[in-house]
């Protein structure tokens, strides 16, 4: 019964109204705590935020499809709002031709004209052997080991180097292990058991999570740090971990994204929600056609968004932590400091500097001891 004896106005201050902060807020409110959530942006939901453009729900900060194999996590998010099943099946565009993703029999047929899994496996084995790779040391070697040089050159190299702004040989192998490789005709981008998008969109989901919490937008924790810290004895911090510690060991690097929308007066532009552009040109990595995420969309027009990755600089939004050796080592030092702050919970992509998916975030937020 700590809360009522606590002289501070709130039991918990949550810095950041993204997915981690919102799930923790929901649990804390349910547990009877007085919760304040602040966010530096003018909206809640972090990068899940959607905007309605004349009847088309636009995923403002890139496409989000919730996927998990954890039944507890799936049931929990569905207890907040129903998630409508959705199978993500992006395609890749390379030099005028379309290929299926993730790498599967459809892709192998399109690329090599093979007709059996054995032929595809033999092709990959032959290309792997030509490169003489032992244990893969970086993303390039890992990709060639998994799918051979043809797929690496056609569907991975250009896209990855645009996305990360670094050579594949300088990136860690595990980034590419996120993608399934299958010898079946299956274009489902994820291997997970459950996959969906909240009915009514992500904003409705986040609104539900934040019910009962006091939310203050356009408030940067660092503008009035002492004041905010005085509001509650427990803080949940979801911003950049290096900033929390005043960049004591140096700044971490992030990738950011720039989005360029276009309205087109037809109801179907590219026939799929996500098209990846895997050559070095154009500069964008993908075009999102948002209406395909939502079968209930009846608009006569469509909205497409071109996504341009760039190196993060002050003033832009940090999206992706960079898992190269310098940043990984630096992040570890900050995480060690964070573990010593007993009244602060660090959670989410930015505060843990980890390349989490949404289901990881929910799971961690459900495990946090309040
Ligand atoms: N990737 C690729 N070609 C593609 C899609 C992805 O080479 O057409 C690589 C790229 O290196 C990317 C990684 O696979 O960083 C993981 O992709 P994923 O779609 O999981 O990234 P997300 O955008 O979801 O974080």
GROMACS .gro file of C-alpha atoms and ligand atoms in nm:
model
  395
    1UNK     CA    1   0.000   0.000   0.000
    2UNK     CA    2   0.272   0.245  -0.094
    3UNK     CA    3   0.074   0.488  -0.303
    4UNK     CA    4  -0.155   0.671  -0.063
    5UNK     CA    5   0.130   0.726   0.184
    6UNK     CA    6   0.340   0.872  -0.095
    7UNK     CA    7   0.351   1.252  -0.075
    8UNK     CA    8   0.429   1.286  -0.444
    9UNK     CA    9   0.141   1.364  -0.678
   10UNK     CA   10   0.186   1.044  -0.882
   11UNK     CA   11   0.306   0.692  -0.813
   12UNK     CA   12   0.458   0.649  -1.157
   13UNK     CA   13   0.579   0.893  -1.419
   14UNK     CA   14   0.606   0.738  -1.764
   15UNK     CA   15   0.833   0.917  -2.008
   16UNK     CA   16   0.710   0.830  -2.356
   17UNK     CA   17   0.359   0.730  -2.467
   18UNK     CA   18   0.476   0.463  -2.711
   19UNK     CA   19   0.395   0.093  -2.687
   20UNK     CA   20   0.611   0.013  -2.383
   21UNK     CA   21   0.496   0.317  -2.187
   22UNK     CA   22   0.131   0.260  -2.275
   23UNK     CA   23   0.127  -0.107  -2.172
   24UNK     CA   24   0.295  -0.021  -1.842
   25UNK     CA   25   0.048   0.266  -1.791
   26UNK     CA   26  -0.245   0.031  -1.842
   27UNK     CA   27  -0.114  -0.217  -1.587
   28UNK     CA   28  -0.032   0.055  -1.337
   29UNK     CA   29  -0.378   0.214  -1.364
   30UNK     CA   30  -0.538  -0.130  -1.322
   31UNK     CA   31  -0.323  -0.178  -1.010
   32UNK     CA   32  -0.472   0.141  -0.865
   33UNK     CA   33  -0.170   0.363  -0.914
   34UNK     CA   34  -0.171   0.731  -1.001
   35UNK     CA   35  -0.005   0.748  -1.340
   36UNK     CA   36   0.124   1.039  -1.543
   37UNK     CA   37   0.249   0.990  -1.898
   38UNK     CA   38   0.444   1.257  -2.084
   39UNK     CA   39   0.552   1.258  -2.445
   40UNK     CA   40   0.761   1.505  -2.640
   41UNK     CA   41   0.545   1.460  -2.950
   42UNK     CA   42   0.197   1.600  -3.001
   43UNK     CA   43   0.034   1.255  -3.008
   44UNK     CA   44   0.041   0.925  -2.822
   45UNK     CA   45   0.140   0.587  -2.961
   46UNK     CA   46   0.498   0.665  -3.055
   47UNK     CA   47   0.577   0.515  -3.393
   48UNK     CA   48   0.249   0.320  -3.399
   49UNK     CA   49   0.062   0.643  -3.454
   50UNK     CA   50  -0.167   0.654  -3.759
   51UNK     CA   51  -0.327   0.948  -3.934
   52UNK     CA   52  -0.649   0.938  -4.132
   53UNK     CA   53  -0.613   1.088  -4.478
   54UNK     CA   54  -0.968   1.109  -4.614
   55UNK     CA   55  -1.057   0.754  -4.509
   56UNK     CA   56  -0.717   0.590  -4.549
   57UNK     CA   57  -0.535   0.501  -4.225
   58UNK     CA   58  -0.173   0.599  -4.284
   59UNK     CA   59   0.089   0.431  -4.064
   60UNK     CA   60   0.270   0.761  -4.005
   61UNK     CA   61   0.603   0.615  -3.896
   62UNK     CA   62   0.624   0.308  -4.116
   63UNK     CA   63   0.410  -0.004  -4.143
   64UNK     CA   64   0.337  -0.198  -3.825
   65UNK     CA   65   0.206  -0.553  -3.826
   66UNK     CA   66   0.182  -0.720  -3.489
   67UNK     CA   67   0.317  -1.076  -3.489
   68UNK     CA   68   0.404  -1.319  -3.214
   69UNK     CA   69   0.418  -1.686  -3.129
   70UNK     CA   70   0.355  -1.612  -2.763
   71UNK     CA   71  -0.005  -1.708  -2.686
   72UNK     CA   72  -0.010  -1.504  -2.365
   73UNK     CA   73   0.104  -1.189  -2.544
   74UNK     CA   74  -0.147  -1.243  -2.827
   75UNK     CA   75  -0.434  -1.302  -2.585
   76UNK     CA   76  -0.334  -1.001  -2.381
   77UNK     CA   77  -0.332  -0.756  -2.675
   78UNK     CA   78  -0.661  -0.905  -2.794
   79UNK     CA   79  -0.811  -0.845  -2.452
   80UNK     CA   80  -0.752  -0.473  -2.511
   81UNK     CA   81  -0.892  -0.461  -2.866
   82UNK     CA   82  -0.949  -0.735  -3.120
   83UNK     CA   83  -0.662  -0.783  -3.366
   84UNK     CA   84  -0.785  -0.855  -3.718
   85UNK     CA   85  -0.579  -1.134  -3.878
   86UNK     CA   86  -0.348  -1.000  -4.148
   87UNK     CA   87  -0.071  -1.181  -4.332
   88UNK     CA   88   0.221  -0.962  -4.435
   89UNK     CA   89   0.340  -1.065  -4.784
   90UNK     CA   90   0.562  -0.790  -4.923
   91UNK     CA   91   0.722  -0.815  -5.267
   92UNK     CA   92   1.057  -0.690  -5.393
   93UNK     CA   93   1.118  -0.481  -5.704
   94UNK     CA   94   1.458  -0.519  -5.871
   95UNK     CA   95   1.543  -0.384  -6.217
   96UNK     CA   96   1.188  -0.402  -6.349
   97UNK     CA   97   1.101  -0.746  -6.207
   98UNK     CA   98   0.895  -0.846  -5.903
   99UNK     CA   99   1.008  -1.116  -5.658
  100UNK     CA  100   0.824  -1.272  -5.366
  101UNK     CA  101   0.946  -1.233  -5.012
  102UNK     CA  102   1.056  -1.373  -4.777
  103UNK     CA  103   1.299  -1.599  -4.962
  104UNK     CA  104   1.091  -1.902  -5.057
  105UNK     CA  105   1.015  -2.137  -5.346
  106UNK     CA  106   0.832  -1.861  -5.532
  107UNK     CA  107   1.145  -1.645  -5.516
  108UNK     CA  108   1.372  -1.932  -5.624
  109UNK     CA  109   1.148  -2.011  -5.922
  110UNK     CA  110   1.138  -1.644  -6.025
  111UNK     CA  111   1.514  -1.611  -5.999
  112UNK     CA  112   1.643  -1.944  -6.131
  113UNK     CA  113   1.349  -2.119  -6.294
  114UNK     CA  114   1.399  -2.420  -6.063
  115UNK     CA  115   1.100  -2.646  -6.007
  116UNK     CA  116   1.184  -2.843  -5.692
  117UNK     CA  117   1.314  -2.765  -5.342
  118UNK     CA  118   1.614  -2.993  -5.410
  119UNK     CA  119   1.715  -2.784  -5.712
  120UNK     CA  120   1.685  -2.464  -5.509
  121UNK     CA  121   1.887  -2.606  -5.221
  122UNK     CA  122   2.153  -2.731  -5.463
  123UNK     CA  123   2.179  -2.387  -5.625
  124UNK     CA  124   2.229  -2.219  -5.287
  125UNK     CA  125   2.480  -2.483  -5.174
  126UNK     CA  126   2.679  -2.437  -5.496
  127UNK     CA  127   2.694  -2.057  -5.454
  128UNK     CA  128   2.783  -2.086  -5.087
  129UNK     CA  129   3.067  -2.328  -5.170
  130UNK     CA  130   3.203  -2.093  -5.438
  131UNK     CA  131   3.237  -1.821  -5.173
  132UNK     CA  132   3.415  -2.053  -4.928
  133UNK     CA  133   3.243  -1.911  -4.622
  134UNK     CA  134   3.292  -2.094  -4.291
  135UNK     CA  135   3.116  -1.949  -3.990
  136UNK     CA  136   2.954  -1.623  -4.110
  137UNK     CA  137   3.120  -1.319  -3.952
  138UNK     CA  138   2.898  -1.046  -4.091
  139UNK     CA  139   2.568  -0.985  -4.270
  140UNK     CA  140   2.714  -1.040  -4.619
  141UNK     CA  141   2.858  -1.380  -4.531
  142UNK     CA  142   2.545  -1.476  -4.339
  143UNK     CA  143   2.320  -1.382  -4.631
  144UNK     CA  144   2.528  -1.573  -4.885
  145UNK     CA  145   2.534  -1.878  -4.655
  146UNK     CA  146   2.159  -1.872  -4.621
  147UNK     CA  147   2.049  -1.797  -4.977
  148UNK     CA  148   2.351  -1.775  -5.210
  149UNK     CA  149   2.506  -1.488  -5.406
  150UNK     CA  150   2.224  -1.435  -5.660
  151UNK     CA  151   1.965  -1.359  -5.393
  152UNK     CA  152   2.218  -1.161  -5.193
  153UNK     CA  153   2.293  -0.938  -5.494
  154UNK     CA  154   1.932  -0.908  -5.612
  155UNK     CA  155   1.729  -0.882  -5.294
  156UNK     CA  156   1.958  -0.807  -5.001
  157UNK     CA  157   2.269  -0.600  -5.075
  158UNK     CA  158   2.112  -0.280  -5.213
  159UNK     CA  159   1.822  -0.277  -4.971
  160UNK     CA  160   2.037  -0.341  -4.664
  161UNK     CA  161   2.303  -0.085  -4.756
  162UNK     CA  162   2.033   0.179  -4.813
  163UNK     CA  163   1.855   0.087  -4.491
  164UNK     CA  164   2.161   0.091  -4.268
  165UNK     CA  165   2.395   0.328  -4.455
  166UNK     CA  166   2.674   0.077  -4.400
  167UNK     CA  167   2.833  -0.199  -4.610
  168UNK     CA  168   2.686  -0.545  -4.554
  169UNK     CA  169   3.035  -0.663  -4.463
  170UNK     CA  170   3.032  -0.414  -4.171
  171UNK     CA  171   2.693  -0.517  -4.034
  172UNK     CA  172   2.621  -0.797  -3.787
  173UNK     CA  173   2.496  -1.131  -3.920
  174UNK     CA  174   2.186  -1.148  -3.703
  175UNK     CA  175   2.001  -0.863  -3.882
  176UNK     CA  176   1.939  -1.091  -4.180
  177UNK     CA  177   1.840  -1.385  -3.960
  178UNK     CA  178   1.519  -1.195  -3.889
  179UNK     CA  179   1.396  -1.307  -4.233
  180UNK     CA  180   1.271  -1.662  -4.289
  181UNK     CA  181   1.416  -1.880  -4.568
  182UNK     CA  182   1.176  -2.153  -4.679
  183UNK     CA  183   1.171  -2.427  -4.936
  184UNK     CA  184   0.793  -2.414  -4.964
  185UNK     CA  185   0.561  -2.184  -5.161
  186UNK     CA  186   0.479  -1.960  -4.868
  187UNK     CA  187   0.494  -1.580  -4.893
  188UNK     CA  188   0.410  -1.511  -4.528
  189UNK     CA  189   0.686  -1.273  -4.416
  190UNK     CA  190   0.673  -1.397  -4.057
  191UNK     CA  191   0.701  -1.743  -3.908
  192UNK     CA  192   0.493  -1.646  -3.606
  193UNK     CA  193   0.172  -1.824  -3.506
  194UNK     CA  194  -0.031  -1.504  -3.470
  195UNK     CA  195  -0.037  -1.193  -3.687
  196UNK     CA  196  -0.276  -0.901  -3.706
  197UNK     CA  197  -0.361  -0.532  -3.690
  198UNK     CA  198  -0.594  -0.385  -3.423
  199UNK     CA  199  -0.954  -0.338  -3.535
  200UNK     CA  200  -1.004   0.037  -3.560
  201UNK     CA  201  -0.628   0.087  -3.594
  202UNK     CA  202  -0.336   0.138  -3.358
  203UNK     CA  203  -0.467   0.470  -3.225
  204UNK     CA  204  -0.773   0.296  -3.081
  205UNK     CA  205  -0.548   0.034  -2.919
  206UNK     CA  206  -0.323   0.295  -2.760
  207UNK     CA  207  -0.619   0.505  -2.644
  208UNK     CA  208  -0.754   0.204  -2.457
  209UNK     CA  209  -0.415   0.138  -2.298
  210UNK     CA  210  -0.389   0.495  -2.173
  211UNK     CA  211  -0.737   0.518  -2.023
  212UNK     CA  212  -0.716   0.639  -1.665
  213UNK     CA  213  -0.365   0.781  -1.698
  214UNK     CA  214  -0.300   1.154  -1.712
  215UNK     CA  215  -0.134   1.227  -2.044
  216UNK     CA  216   0.064   1.541  -2.119
  217UNK     CA  217   0.178   1.584  -2.479
  218UNK     CA  218   0.442   1.817  -2.627
  219UNK     CA  219   0.643   1.779  -2.306
  220UNK     CA  220   1.007   1.690  -2.327
  221UNK     CA  221   1.134   1.530  -2.006
  222UNK     CA  222   1.471   1.700  -2.053
  223UNK     CA  223   1.323   2.051  -2.072
  224UNK     CA  224   1.208   2.024  -1.708
  225UNK     CA  225   1.388   1.719  -1.579
  226UNK     CA  226   1.403   1.815  -1.212
  227UNK     CA  227   1.036   1.903  -1.205
  228UNK     CA  228   0.930   1.579  -1.371
  229UNK     CA  229   1.155   1.373  -1.147
  230UNK     CA  230   0.992   1.531  -0.844
  231UNK     CA  231   0.646   1.414  -0.952
  232UNK     CA  232   0.680   1.042  -0.874
  233UNK     CA  233   0.909   0.809  -0.690
  234UNK     CA  234   0.913   0.563  -0.979
  235UNK     CA  235   0.996   0.657  -1.338
  236UNK     CA  236   0.948   0.451  -1.651
  237UNK     CA  237   1.183   0.591  -1.912
  238UNK     CA  238   1.141   0.497  -2.279
  239UNK     CA  239   1.355   0.761  -2.453
  240UNK     CA  240   1.713   0.731  -2.577
  241UNK     CA  241   1.932   0.572  -2.311
  242UNK     CA  242   2.240   0.782  -2.396
  243UNK     CA  243   2.045   1.104  -2.353
  244UNK     CA  244   1.920   0.996  -2.009
  245UNK     CA  245   2.283   0.974  -1.896
  246UNK     CA  246   2.378   1.297  -2.067
  247UNK     CA  247   2.587   1.117  -2.330
  248UNK     CA  248   2.843   1.035  -2.058
  249UNK     CA  249   3.022   0.771  -2.267
  250UNK     CA  250   2.950   0.935  -2.603
  251UNK     CA  251   2.649   0.938  -2.833
  252UNK     CA  252   2.489   0.624  -2.975
  253UNK     CA  253   2.401   0.621  -3.343
  254UNK     CA  254   2.055   0.556  -3.485
  255UNK     CA  255   1.896   0.530  -3.826
  256UNK     CA  256   1.610   0.759  -3.897
  257UNK     CA  257   1.345   0.757  -4.171
  258UNK     CA  258   1.195   1.025  -4.389
  259UNK     CA  259   0.847   0.964  -4.527
  260UNK     CA  260   0.709   1.115  -4.845
  261UNK     CA  261   0.334   1.073  -4.904
  262UNK     CA  262   0.157   1.084  -5.235
  263UNK     CA  263  -0.217   1.077  -5.297
  264UNK     CA  264  -0.319   0.893  -5.612
  265UNK     CA  265  -0.671   0.906  -5.753
  266UNK     CA  266  -0.717   0.533  -5.797
  267UNK     CA  267  -0.809   0.266  -5.547
  268UNK     CA  268  -0.515   0.031  -5.611
  269UNK     CA  269  -0.168   0.155  -5.703
  270UNK     CA  270   0.072  -0.135  -5.651
  271UNK     CA  271  -0.152  -0.426  -5.548
  272UNK     CA  272   0.028  -0.490  -5.221
  273UNK     CA  273   0.085  -0.302  -4.892
  274UNK     CA  274   0.465  -0.319  -4.901
  275UNK     CA  275   0.696  -0.313  -5.203
  276UNK     CA  276   1.070  -0.319  -5.128
  277UNK     CA  277   1.311  -0.161  -5.376
  278UNK     CA  278   1.618  -0.375  -5.348
  279UNK     CA  279   1.855  -0.211  -5.601
  280UNK     CA  280   2.083   0.075  -5.495
  281UNK     CA  281   1.848   0.315  -5.677
  282UNK     CA  282   1.592   0.460  -5.613
  283UNK     CA  283   1.704   0.606  -5.277
  284UNK     CA  284   1.392   0.490  -5.096
  285UNK     CA  285   1.377   0.138  -4.955
  286UNK     CA  286   1.006   0.079  -4.990
  287UNK     CA  287   0.667   0.209  -5.095
  288UNK     CA  288   0.383   0.150  -4.852
  289UNK     CA  289   0.027   0.152  -4.988
  290UNK     CA  290  -0.160   0.182  -4.660
  291UNK     CA  291  -0.510   0.085  -4.765
  292UNK     CA  292  -0.402  -0.276  -4.821
  293UNK     CA  293  -0.352  -0.316  -4.445
  294UNK     CA  294  -0.721  -0.255  -4.394
  295UNK     CA  295  -0.977  -0.461  -4.584
  296UNK     CA  296  -1.254  -0.232  -4.460
  297UNK     CA  297  -1.111   0.070  -4.647
  298UNK     CA  298  -1.356   0.190  -4.914
  299UNK     CA  299  -1.187   0.515  -5.024
  300UNK     CA  300  -1.179   0.584  -5.398
  301UNK     CA  301  -0.821   0.714  -5.371
  302UNK     CA  302  -0.505   0.567  -5.232
  303UNK     CA  303  -0.214   0.703  -5.027
  304UNK     CA  304   0.137   0.576  -5.085
  305UNK     CA  305   0.442   0.657  -4.875
  306UNK     CA  306   0.802   0.635  -4.993
  307UNK     CA  307   1.039   0.553  -4.709
  308UNK     CA  308   1.391   0.703  -4.714
  309UNK     CA  309   1.638   0.589  -4.446
  310UNK     CA  310   1.903   0.833  -4.324
  311UNK     CA  311   2.161   0.874  -4.050
  312UNK     CA  312   2.003   1.021  -3.740
  313UNK     CA  313   2.095   1.373  -3.633
  314UNK     CA  314   1.963   1.590  -3.349
  315UNK     CA  315   1.606   1.699  -3.418
  316UNK     CA  316   1.504   1.393  -3.621
  317UNK     CA  317   1.332   1.084  -3.478
  318UNK     CA  318   1.559   0.791  -3.392
  319UNK     CA  319   1.406   0.467  -3.530
  320UNK     CA  320   1.659   0.189  -3.542
  321UNK     CA  321   1.945   0.115  -3.303
  322UNK     CA  322   2.257   0.015  -3.495
  323UNK     CA  323   2.398  -0.320  -3.391
  324UNK     CA  324   2.757  -0.271  -3.507
  325UNK     CA  325   3.042  -0.335  -3.265
  326UNK     CA  326   3.097   0.027  -3.156
  327UNK     CA  327   2.732   0.095  -3.079
  328UNK     CA  328   2.674  -0.244  -2.917
  329UNK     CA  329   2.965  -0.194  -2.679
  330UNK     CA  330   2.856   0.160  -2.594
  331UNK     CA  331   2.496   0.053  -2.536
  332UNK     CA  332   2.614  -0.218  -2.299
  333UNK     CA  333   2.792   0.044  -2.088
  334UNK     CA  334   2.475   0.252  -2.070
  335UNK     CA  335   2.262  -0.053  -1.986
  336UNK     CA  336   2.497  -0.131  -1.697
  337UNK     CA  337   2.442   0.221  -1.562
  338UNK     CA  338   2.068   0.187  -1.612
  339UNK     CA  339   2.059  -0.134  -1.410
  340UNK     CA  340   2.194   0.063  -1.113
  341UNK     CA  341   1.904   0.313  -1.116
  342UNK     CA  342   1.668   0.136  -0.880
  343UNK     CA  343   1.378   0.380  -0.916
  344UNK     CA  344   1.388   0.393  -1.299
  345UNK     CA  345   1.264   0.127  -1.537
  346UNK     CA  346   1.421   0.151  -1.883
  347UNK     CA  347   1.208  -0.007  -2.154
  348UNK     CA  348   1.158  -0.013  -2.530
  349UNK     CA  349   1.376   0.016  -2.841
  350UNK     CA  350   1.538   0.346  -2.746
  351UNK     CA  351   1.584   0.298  -2.372
  352UNK     CA  352   1.732  -0.049  -2.417
  353UNK     CA  353   1.893   0.021  -2.754
  354UNK     CA  354   1.770  -0.309  -2.895
  355UNK     CA  355   1.609  -0.393  -3.228
  356UNK     CA  356   1.280  -0.508  -3.074
  357UNK     CA  357   0.958  -0.597  -3.250
  358UNK     CA  358   0.624  -0.499  -3.096
  359UNK     CA  359   0.566  -0.837  -2.934
  360UNK     CA  360   0.901  -0.818  -2.752
  361UNK     CA  361   0.800  -0.478  -2.617
  362UNK     CA  362   0.461  -0.600  -2.494
  363UNK     CA  363   0.616  -0.904  -2.331
  364UNK     CA  364   0.873  -0.696  -2.146
  365UNK     CA  365   0.616  -0.436  -2.043
  366UNK     CA  366   0.396  -0.714  -1.901
  367UNK     CA  367   0.689  -0.849  -1.699
  368UNK     CA  368   0.796  -0.519  -1.543
  369UNK     CA  369   0.758  -0.513  -1.167
  370UNK     CA  370   0.552  -0.208  -1.081
  371LIG     N1  371   1.616  -0.714  -4.599
  371LIG     C1  372   1.665  -0.727  -4.725
  371LIG     N2  373   1.579  -0.717  -4.831
  371LIG     C2  374   1.447  -0.700  -4.815
  371LIG     C3  375   1.396  -0.689  -4.684
  371LIG     C4  376   1.483  -0.696  -4.578
  371LIG     O1  377   1.785  -0.741  -4.744
  371LIG     O2  378   1.374  -0.693  -4.917
  371LIG     C5  379   1.712  -0.721  -4.486
  371LIG     C6  380   1.761  -0.585  -4.442
  371LIG     O3  381   1.897  -0.598  -4.405
  371LIG     C7  382   1.678  -0.557  -4.320
  371LIG     C8  383   1.663  -0.695  -4.261
  371LIG     O4  384   1.653  -0.780  -4.374
  371LIG     O5  385   1.744  -0.470  -4.232
  371LIG     C9  386   1.544  -0.711  -4.171
  371LIG     O6  387   1.428  -0.675  -4.240
  371LIG     P1  388   1.291  -0.649  -4.168
  371LIG     O7  389   1.185  -0.644  -4.268
  371LIG     O8  390   1.279  -0.746  -4.055
  371LIG     O9  391   1.314  -0.504  -4.106
  371LIG     P2  392   1.209  -0.408  -4.033
  371LIG    O10  393   1.187  -0.296  -4.129
  371LIG    O11  394   1.087  -0.486  -4.001
  371LIG    O12  395   1.281  -0.363  -3.910
   0.00000   0.00000   0.00000
